[in-house]
PDB file of C-alpha atoms in Angstrom:
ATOM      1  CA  UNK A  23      13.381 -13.834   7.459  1.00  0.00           C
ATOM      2  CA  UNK A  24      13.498 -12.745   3.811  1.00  0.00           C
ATOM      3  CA  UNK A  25      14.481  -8.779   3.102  1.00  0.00           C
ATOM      4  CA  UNK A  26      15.609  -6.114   0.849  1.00  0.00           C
ATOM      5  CA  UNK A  27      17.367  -3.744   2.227  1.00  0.00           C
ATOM      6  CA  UNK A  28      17.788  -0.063   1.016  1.00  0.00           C
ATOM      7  CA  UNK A  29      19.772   3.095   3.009  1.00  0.00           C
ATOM      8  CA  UNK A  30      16.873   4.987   4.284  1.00  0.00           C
ATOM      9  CA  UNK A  31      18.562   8.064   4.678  1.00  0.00           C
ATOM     10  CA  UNK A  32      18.501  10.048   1.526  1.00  0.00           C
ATOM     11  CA  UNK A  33      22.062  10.433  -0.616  1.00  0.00           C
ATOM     12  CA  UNK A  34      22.358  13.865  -1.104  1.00  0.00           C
ATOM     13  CA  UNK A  35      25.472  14.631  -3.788  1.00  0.00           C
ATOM     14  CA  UNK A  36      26.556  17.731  -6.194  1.00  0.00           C
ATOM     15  CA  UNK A  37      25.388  17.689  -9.647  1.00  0.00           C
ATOM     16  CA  UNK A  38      28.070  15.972 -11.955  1.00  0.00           C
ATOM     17  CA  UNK A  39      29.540  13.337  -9.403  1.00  0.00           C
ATOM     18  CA  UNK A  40      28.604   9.946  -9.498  1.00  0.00           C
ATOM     19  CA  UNK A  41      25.611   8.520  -6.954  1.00  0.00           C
ATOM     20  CA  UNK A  42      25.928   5.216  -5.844  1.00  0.00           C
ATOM     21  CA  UNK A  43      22.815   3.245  -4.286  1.00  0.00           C
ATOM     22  CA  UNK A  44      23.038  -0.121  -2.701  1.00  0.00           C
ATOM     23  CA  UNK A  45      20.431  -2.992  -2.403  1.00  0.00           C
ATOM     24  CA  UNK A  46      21.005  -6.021  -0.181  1.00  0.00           C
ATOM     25  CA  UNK A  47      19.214  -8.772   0.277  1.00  0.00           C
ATOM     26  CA  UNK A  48      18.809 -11.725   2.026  1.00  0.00           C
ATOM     27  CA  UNK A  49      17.482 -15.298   2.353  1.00  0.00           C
ATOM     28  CA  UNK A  50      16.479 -14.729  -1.685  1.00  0.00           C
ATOM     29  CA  UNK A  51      18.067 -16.270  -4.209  1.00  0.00           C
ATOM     30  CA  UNK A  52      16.580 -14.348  -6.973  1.00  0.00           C
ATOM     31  CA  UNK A  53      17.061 -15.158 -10.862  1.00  0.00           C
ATOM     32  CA  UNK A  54      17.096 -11.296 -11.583  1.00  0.00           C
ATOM     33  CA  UNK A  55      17.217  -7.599  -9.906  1.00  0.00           C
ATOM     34  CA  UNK A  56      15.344  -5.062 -11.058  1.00  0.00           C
ATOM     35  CA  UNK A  57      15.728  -1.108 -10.268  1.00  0.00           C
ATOM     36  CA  UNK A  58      12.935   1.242 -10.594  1.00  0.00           C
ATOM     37  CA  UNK A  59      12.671   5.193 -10.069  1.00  0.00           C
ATOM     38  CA  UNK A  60       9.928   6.778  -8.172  1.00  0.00           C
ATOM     39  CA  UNK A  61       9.411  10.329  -8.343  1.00  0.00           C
ATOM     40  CA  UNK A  62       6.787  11.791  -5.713  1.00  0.00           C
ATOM     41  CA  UNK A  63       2.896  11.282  -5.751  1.00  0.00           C
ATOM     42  CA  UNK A  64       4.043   9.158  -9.153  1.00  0.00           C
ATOM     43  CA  UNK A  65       4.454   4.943  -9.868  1.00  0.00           C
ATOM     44  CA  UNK A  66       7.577   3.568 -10.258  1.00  0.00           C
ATOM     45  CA  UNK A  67       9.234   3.475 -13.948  1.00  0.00           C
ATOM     46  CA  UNK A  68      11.683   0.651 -14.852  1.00  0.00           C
ATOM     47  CA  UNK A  69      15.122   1.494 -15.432  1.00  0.00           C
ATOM     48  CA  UNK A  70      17.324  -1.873 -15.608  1.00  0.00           C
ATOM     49  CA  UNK A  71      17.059  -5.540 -15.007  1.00  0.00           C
ATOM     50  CA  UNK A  72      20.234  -7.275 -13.979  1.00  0.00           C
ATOM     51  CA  UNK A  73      20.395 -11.072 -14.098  1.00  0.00           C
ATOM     52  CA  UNK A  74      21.917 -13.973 -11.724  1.00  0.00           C
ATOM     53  CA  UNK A  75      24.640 -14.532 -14.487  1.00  0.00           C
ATOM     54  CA  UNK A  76      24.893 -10.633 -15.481  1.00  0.00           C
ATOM     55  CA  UNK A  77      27.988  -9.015 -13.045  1.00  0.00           C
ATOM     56  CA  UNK A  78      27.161  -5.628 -15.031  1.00  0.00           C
ATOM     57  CA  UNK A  79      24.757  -3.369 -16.953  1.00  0.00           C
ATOM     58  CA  UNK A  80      24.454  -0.272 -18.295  1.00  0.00           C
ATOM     59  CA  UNK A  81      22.144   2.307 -20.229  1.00  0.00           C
ATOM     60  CA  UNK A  82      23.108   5.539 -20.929  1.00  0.00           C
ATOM     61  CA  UNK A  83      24.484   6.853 -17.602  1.00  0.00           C
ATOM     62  CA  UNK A  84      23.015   4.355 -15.692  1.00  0.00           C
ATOM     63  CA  UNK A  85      25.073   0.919 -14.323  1.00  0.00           C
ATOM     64  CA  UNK A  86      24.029  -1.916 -12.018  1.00  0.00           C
ATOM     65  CA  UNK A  87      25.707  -4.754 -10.392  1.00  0.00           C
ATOM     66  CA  UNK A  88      24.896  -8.002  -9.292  1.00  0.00           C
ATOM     67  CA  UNK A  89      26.814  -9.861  -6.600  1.00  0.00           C
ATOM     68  CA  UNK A  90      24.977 -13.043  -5.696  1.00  0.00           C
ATOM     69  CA  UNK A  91      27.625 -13.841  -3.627  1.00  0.00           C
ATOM     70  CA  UNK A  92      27.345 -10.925  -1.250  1.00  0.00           C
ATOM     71  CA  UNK A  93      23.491 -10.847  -1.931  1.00  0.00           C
ATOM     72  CA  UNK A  94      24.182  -7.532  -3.032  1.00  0.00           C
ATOM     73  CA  UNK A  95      23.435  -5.032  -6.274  1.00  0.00           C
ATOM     74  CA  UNK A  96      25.129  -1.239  -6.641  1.00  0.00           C
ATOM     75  CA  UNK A  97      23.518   1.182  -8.725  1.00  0.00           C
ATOM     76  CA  UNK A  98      25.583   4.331 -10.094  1.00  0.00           C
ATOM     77  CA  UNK A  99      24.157   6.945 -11.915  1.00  0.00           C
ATOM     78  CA  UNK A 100      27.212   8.963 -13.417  1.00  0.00           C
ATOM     79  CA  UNK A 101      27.230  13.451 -14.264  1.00  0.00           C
ATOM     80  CA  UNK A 102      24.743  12.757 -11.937  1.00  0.00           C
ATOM     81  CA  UNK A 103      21.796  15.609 -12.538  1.00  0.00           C
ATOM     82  CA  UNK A 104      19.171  17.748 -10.634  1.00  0.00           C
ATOM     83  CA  UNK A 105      16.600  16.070 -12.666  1.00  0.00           C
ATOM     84  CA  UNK A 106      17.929  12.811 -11.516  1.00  0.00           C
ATOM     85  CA  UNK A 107      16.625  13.210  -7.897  1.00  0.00           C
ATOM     86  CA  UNK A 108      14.167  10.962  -7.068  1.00  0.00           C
ATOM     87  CA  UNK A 109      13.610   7.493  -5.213  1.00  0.00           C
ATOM     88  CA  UNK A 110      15.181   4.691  -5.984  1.00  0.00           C
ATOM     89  CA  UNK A 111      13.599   1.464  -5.879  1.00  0.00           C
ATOM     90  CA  UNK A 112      15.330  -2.371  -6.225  1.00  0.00           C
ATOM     91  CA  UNK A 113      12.631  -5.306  -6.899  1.00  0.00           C
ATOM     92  CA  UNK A 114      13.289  -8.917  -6.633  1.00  0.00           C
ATOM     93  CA  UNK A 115      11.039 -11.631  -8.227  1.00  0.00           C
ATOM     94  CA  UNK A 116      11.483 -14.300  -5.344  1.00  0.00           C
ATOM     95  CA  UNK A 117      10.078 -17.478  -6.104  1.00  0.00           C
ATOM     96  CA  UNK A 118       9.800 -16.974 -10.066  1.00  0.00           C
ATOM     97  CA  UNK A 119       5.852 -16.711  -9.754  1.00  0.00           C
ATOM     98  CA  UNK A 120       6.158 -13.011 -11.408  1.00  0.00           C
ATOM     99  CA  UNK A 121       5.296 -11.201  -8.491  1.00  0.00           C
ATOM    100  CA  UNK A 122       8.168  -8.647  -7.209  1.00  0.00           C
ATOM    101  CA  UNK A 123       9.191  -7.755  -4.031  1.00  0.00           C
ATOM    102  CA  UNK A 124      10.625  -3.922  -3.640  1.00  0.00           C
ATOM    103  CA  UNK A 125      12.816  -2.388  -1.466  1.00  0.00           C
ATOM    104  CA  UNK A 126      11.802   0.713   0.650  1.00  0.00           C
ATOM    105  CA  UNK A 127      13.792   2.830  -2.091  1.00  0.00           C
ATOM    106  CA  UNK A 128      16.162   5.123  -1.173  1.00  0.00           C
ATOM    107  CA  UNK A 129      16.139   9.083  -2.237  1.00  0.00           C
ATOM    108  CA  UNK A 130      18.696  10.933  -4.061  1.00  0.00           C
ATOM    109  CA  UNK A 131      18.707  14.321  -4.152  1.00  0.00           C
ATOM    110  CA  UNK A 132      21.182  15.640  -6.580  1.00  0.00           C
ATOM    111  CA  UNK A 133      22.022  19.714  -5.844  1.00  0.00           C
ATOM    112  CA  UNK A 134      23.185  22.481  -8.117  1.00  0.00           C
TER     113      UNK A 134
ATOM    114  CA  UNK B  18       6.004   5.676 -21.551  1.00  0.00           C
ATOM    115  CA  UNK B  19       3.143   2.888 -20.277  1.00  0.00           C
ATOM    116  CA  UNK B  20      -0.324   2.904 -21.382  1.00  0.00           C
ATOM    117  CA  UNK B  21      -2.059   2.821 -18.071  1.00  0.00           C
ATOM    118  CA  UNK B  22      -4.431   4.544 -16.262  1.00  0.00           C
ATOM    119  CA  UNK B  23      -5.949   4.867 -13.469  1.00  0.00           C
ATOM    120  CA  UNK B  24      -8.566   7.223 -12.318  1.00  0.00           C
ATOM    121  CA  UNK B  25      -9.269   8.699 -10.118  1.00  0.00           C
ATOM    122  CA  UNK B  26      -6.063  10.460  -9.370  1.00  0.00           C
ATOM    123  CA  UNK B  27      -7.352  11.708  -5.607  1.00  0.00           C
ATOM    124  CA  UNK B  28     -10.032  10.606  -3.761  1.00  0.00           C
ATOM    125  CA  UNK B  29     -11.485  11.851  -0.298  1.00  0.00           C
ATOM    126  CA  UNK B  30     -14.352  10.479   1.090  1.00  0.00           C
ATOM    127  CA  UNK B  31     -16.186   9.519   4.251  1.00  0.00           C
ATOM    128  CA  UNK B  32     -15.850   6.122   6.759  1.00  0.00           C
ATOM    129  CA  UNK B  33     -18.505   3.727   5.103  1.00  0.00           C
ATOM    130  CA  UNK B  34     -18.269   4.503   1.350  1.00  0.00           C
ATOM    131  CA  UNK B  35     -18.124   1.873  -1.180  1.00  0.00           C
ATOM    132  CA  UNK B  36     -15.807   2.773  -3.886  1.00  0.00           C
ATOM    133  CA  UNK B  37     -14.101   1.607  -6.845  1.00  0.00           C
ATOM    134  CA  UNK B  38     -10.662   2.448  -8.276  1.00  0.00           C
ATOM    135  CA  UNK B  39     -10.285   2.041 -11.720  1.00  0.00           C
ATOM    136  CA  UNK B  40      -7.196   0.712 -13.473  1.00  0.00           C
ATOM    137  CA  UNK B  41      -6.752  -0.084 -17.846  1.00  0.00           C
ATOM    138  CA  UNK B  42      -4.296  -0.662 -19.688  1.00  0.00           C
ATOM    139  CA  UNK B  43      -4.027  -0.456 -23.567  1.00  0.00           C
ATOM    140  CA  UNK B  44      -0.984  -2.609 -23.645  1.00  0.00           C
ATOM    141  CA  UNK B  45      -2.622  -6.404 -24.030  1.00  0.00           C
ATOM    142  CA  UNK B  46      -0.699  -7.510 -20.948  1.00  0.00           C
ATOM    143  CA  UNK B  47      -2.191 -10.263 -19.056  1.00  0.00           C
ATOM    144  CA  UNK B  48      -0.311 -10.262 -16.467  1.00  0.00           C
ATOM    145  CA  UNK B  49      -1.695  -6.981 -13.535  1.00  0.00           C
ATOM    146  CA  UNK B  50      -1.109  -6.242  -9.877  1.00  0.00           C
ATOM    147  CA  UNK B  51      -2.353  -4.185  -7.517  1.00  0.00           C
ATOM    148  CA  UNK B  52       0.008  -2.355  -4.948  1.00  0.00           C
ATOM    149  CA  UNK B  53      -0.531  -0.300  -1.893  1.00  0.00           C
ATOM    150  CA  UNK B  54       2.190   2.104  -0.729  1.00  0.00           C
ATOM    151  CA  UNK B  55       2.449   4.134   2.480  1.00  0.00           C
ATOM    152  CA  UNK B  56       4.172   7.498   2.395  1.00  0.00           C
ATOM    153  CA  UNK B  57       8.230   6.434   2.801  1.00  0.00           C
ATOM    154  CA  UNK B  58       7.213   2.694   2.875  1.00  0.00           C
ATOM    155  CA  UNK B  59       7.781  -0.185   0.521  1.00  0.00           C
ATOM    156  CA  UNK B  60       5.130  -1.336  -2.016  1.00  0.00           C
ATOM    157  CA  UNK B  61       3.221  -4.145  -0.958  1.00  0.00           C
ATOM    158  CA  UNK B  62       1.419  -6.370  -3.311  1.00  0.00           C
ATOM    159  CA  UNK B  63      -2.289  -7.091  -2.735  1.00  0.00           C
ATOM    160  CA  UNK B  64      -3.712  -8.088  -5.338  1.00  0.00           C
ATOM    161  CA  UNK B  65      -2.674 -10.015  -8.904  1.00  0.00           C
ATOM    162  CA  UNK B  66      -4.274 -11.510 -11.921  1.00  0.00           C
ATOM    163  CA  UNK B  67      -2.970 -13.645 -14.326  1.00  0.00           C
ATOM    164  CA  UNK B  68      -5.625 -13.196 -17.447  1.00  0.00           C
ATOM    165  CA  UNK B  69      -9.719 -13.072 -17.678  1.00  0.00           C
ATOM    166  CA  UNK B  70     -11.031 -14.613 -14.565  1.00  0.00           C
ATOM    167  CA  UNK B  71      -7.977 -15.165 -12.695  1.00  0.00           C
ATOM    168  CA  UNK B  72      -7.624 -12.950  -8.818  1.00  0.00           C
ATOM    169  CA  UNK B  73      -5.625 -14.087  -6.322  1.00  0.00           C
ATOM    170  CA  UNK B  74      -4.686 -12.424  -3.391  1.00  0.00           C
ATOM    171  CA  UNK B  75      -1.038 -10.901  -3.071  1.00  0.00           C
ATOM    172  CA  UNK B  76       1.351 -10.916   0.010  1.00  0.00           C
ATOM    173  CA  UNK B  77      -0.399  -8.133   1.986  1.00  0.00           C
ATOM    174  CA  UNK B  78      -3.745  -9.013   3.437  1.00  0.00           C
ATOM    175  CA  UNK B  79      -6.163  -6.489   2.358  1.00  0.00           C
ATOM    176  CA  UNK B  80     -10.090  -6.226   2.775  1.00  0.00           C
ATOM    177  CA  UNK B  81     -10.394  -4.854  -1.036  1.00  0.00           C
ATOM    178  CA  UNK B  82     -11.928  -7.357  -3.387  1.00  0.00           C
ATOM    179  CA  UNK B  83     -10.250  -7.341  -7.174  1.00  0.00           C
ATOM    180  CA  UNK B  84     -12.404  -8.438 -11.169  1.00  0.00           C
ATOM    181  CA  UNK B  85     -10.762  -9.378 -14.113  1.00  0.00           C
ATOM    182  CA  UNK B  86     -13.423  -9.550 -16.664  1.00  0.00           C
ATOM    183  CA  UNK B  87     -11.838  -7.884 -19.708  1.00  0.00           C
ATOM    184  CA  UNK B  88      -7.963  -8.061 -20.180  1.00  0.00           C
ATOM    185  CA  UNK B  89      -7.334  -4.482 -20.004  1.00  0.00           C
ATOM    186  CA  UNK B  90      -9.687  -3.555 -16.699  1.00  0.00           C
ATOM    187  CA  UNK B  91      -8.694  -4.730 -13.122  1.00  0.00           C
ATOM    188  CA  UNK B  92     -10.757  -2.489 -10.887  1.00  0.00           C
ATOM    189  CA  UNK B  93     -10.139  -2.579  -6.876  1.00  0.00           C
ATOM    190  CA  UNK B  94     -12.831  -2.184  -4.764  1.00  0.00           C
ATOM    191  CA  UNK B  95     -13.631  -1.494  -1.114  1.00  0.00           C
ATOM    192  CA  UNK B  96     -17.170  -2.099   0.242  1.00  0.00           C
ATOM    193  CA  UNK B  97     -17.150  -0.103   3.379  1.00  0.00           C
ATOM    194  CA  UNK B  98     -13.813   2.706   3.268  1.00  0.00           C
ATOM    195  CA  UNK B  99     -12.103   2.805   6.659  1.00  0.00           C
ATOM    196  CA  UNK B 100      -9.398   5.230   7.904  1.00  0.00           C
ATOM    197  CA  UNK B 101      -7.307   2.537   8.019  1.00  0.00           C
ATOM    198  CA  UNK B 102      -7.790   2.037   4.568  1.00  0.00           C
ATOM    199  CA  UNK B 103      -5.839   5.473   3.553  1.00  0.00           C
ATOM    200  CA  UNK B 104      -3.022   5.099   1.221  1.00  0.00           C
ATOM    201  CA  UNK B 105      -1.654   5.247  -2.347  1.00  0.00           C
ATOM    202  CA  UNK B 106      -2.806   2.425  -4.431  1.00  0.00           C
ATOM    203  CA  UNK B 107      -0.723   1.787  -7.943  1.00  0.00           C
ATOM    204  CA  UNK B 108      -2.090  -0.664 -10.375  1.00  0.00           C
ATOM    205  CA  UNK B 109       0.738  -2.542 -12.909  1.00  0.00           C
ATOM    206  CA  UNK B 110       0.914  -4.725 -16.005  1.00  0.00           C
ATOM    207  CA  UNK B 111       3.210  -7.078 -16.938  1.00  0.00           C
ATOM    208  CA  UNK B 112       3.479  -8.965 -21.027  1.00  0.00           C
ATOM    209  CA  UNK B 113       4.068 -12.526 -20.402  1.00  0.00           C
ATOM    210  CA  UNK B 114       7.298 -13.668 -20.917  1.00  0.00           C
ATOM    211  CA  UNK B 115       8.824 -10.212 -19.540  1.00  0.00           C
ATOM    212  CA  UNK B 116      10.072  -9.557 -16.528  1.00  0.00           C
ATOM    213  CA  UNK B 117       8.856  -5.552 -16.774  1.00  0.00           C
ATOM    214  CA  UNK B 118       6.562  -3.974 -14.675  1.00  0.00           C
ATOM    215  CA  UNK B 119       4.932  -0.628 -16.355  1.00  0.00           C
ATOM    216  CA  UNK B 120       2.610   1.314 -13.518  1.00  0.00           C
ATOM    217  CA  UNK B 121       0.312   3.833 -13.158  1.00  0.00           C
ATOM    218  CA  UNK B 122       0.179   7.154 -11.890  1.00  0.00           C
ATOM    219  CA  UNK B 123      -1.490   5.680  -8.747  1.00  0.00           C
ATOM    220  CA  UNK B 124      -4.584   6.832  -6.731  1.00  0.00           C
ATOM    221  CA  UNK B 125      -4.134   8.962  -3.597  1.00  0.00           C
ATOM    222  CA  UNK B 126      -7.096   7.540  -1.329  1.00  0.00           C
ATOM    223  CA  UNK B 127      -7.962   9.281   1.660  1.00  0.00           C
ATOM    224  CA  UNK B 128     -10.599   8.179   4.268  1.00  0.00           C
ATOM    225  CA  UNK B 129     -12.065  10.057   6.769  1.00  0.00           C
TER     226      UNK B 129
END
């Protein structure tokens, strides 16, 4: 069956290290990965959109990876802040009919 | 930030109701979706439109109907409100030829 996989368990890390969330994924063979940031009671705001050919981007503190290989994308967010705790969300566009499929997200919480 | 709205923000009401949830967007995308989201869960697409006159139904079978008269309203609606039917709904739009989703602020629905 076709999933996106997320840790469930929230990331909880110290204000200035770097977070690192992982998205896998399989029987997809998306053209792009997107990541998205949820805060509570709120809809998700884009952030980045990696593509099958991209290995890296980055914005600001922000980076992604794209392993189609592994069926996998990491997203770090470095001098990681308070501010930046939230959910993290990774979308996949499956069949190219503009209609994403998200992850469950997974929530950082960044202390202190 | 995205120009689009949806009201209302909360909404309680009794097993039965008909009601409408309201969703614009000032953006001229003709591309929108309709989402429904349980607390910790994944977003699950139930509704999209393409342009004026086109609905189709998303992913997650859902017993809300969807119009897309004017490009900048999709409204959801549910004839007869069920417990069942309690969630967060989040409306999106998408410019063709992106791959960017912008959403709203959702609507917390609550049926009793």
């Amino acid at each position: 069956s076709q999933k996106i996989e997320q840790n469930s368990e929230a990331l909880n890390i110290q204000e200035g290290k770097t977070a690192t969330l992982t998205c896998n994924y399989t029987n997809y063979s998306p053209a792009y990965l997107q990541w998205y940031r949820q805060d509570p009671g709120r809809g998700p705001v884009f952030l980045l959109l990696i593509r099958e050919n991209e290995k890296e981007k980055r914005k600001e503190r922000l980076k992604v990876t794209f392993d189609t290989t592994l069926k996998q994308s990491l997203f770090h967010i470095t001098a990681s802040q308070p501010a930046d705790s939230a959910t993290y969300l990774c979308a996949l566009d499956p069949r190219g009919f503009q209609k994403l499929v998200f992850g469950t997200g997974t929530r950082l919480l960044v202390s202190p | 930030e995205a120009d689009i709205y949806q009201t209302p923000r909360y909404l309680v009401i009794g097993t039965g109701k008909k009601i409408t949830l309201e969703c614009s967007q000032t953006m001229g995308h003709d591309k929108m979706y309709w989402y429904q989201q349980d607390p910790g869960m994944e977003l699950h697409l139930i509704h999209y439109s393409y342009g004026v006159n086109s609905t189709e139904k998303g992913d997650l079978s859902s017993e809300s109907t969807v119009s897309r008269i004017r490009t900048e309203h999709f409204p959801l609606t549910l004839e007869s409100a069920r417990p069942s039917h309690t969630s967060q709904y989040l409306c999106a739009s998408r410019r063709e030829g992106t791959d960017t989703q912008y959403f709203g602020p959702g609507t917390r629905l609550t049926v009793l």
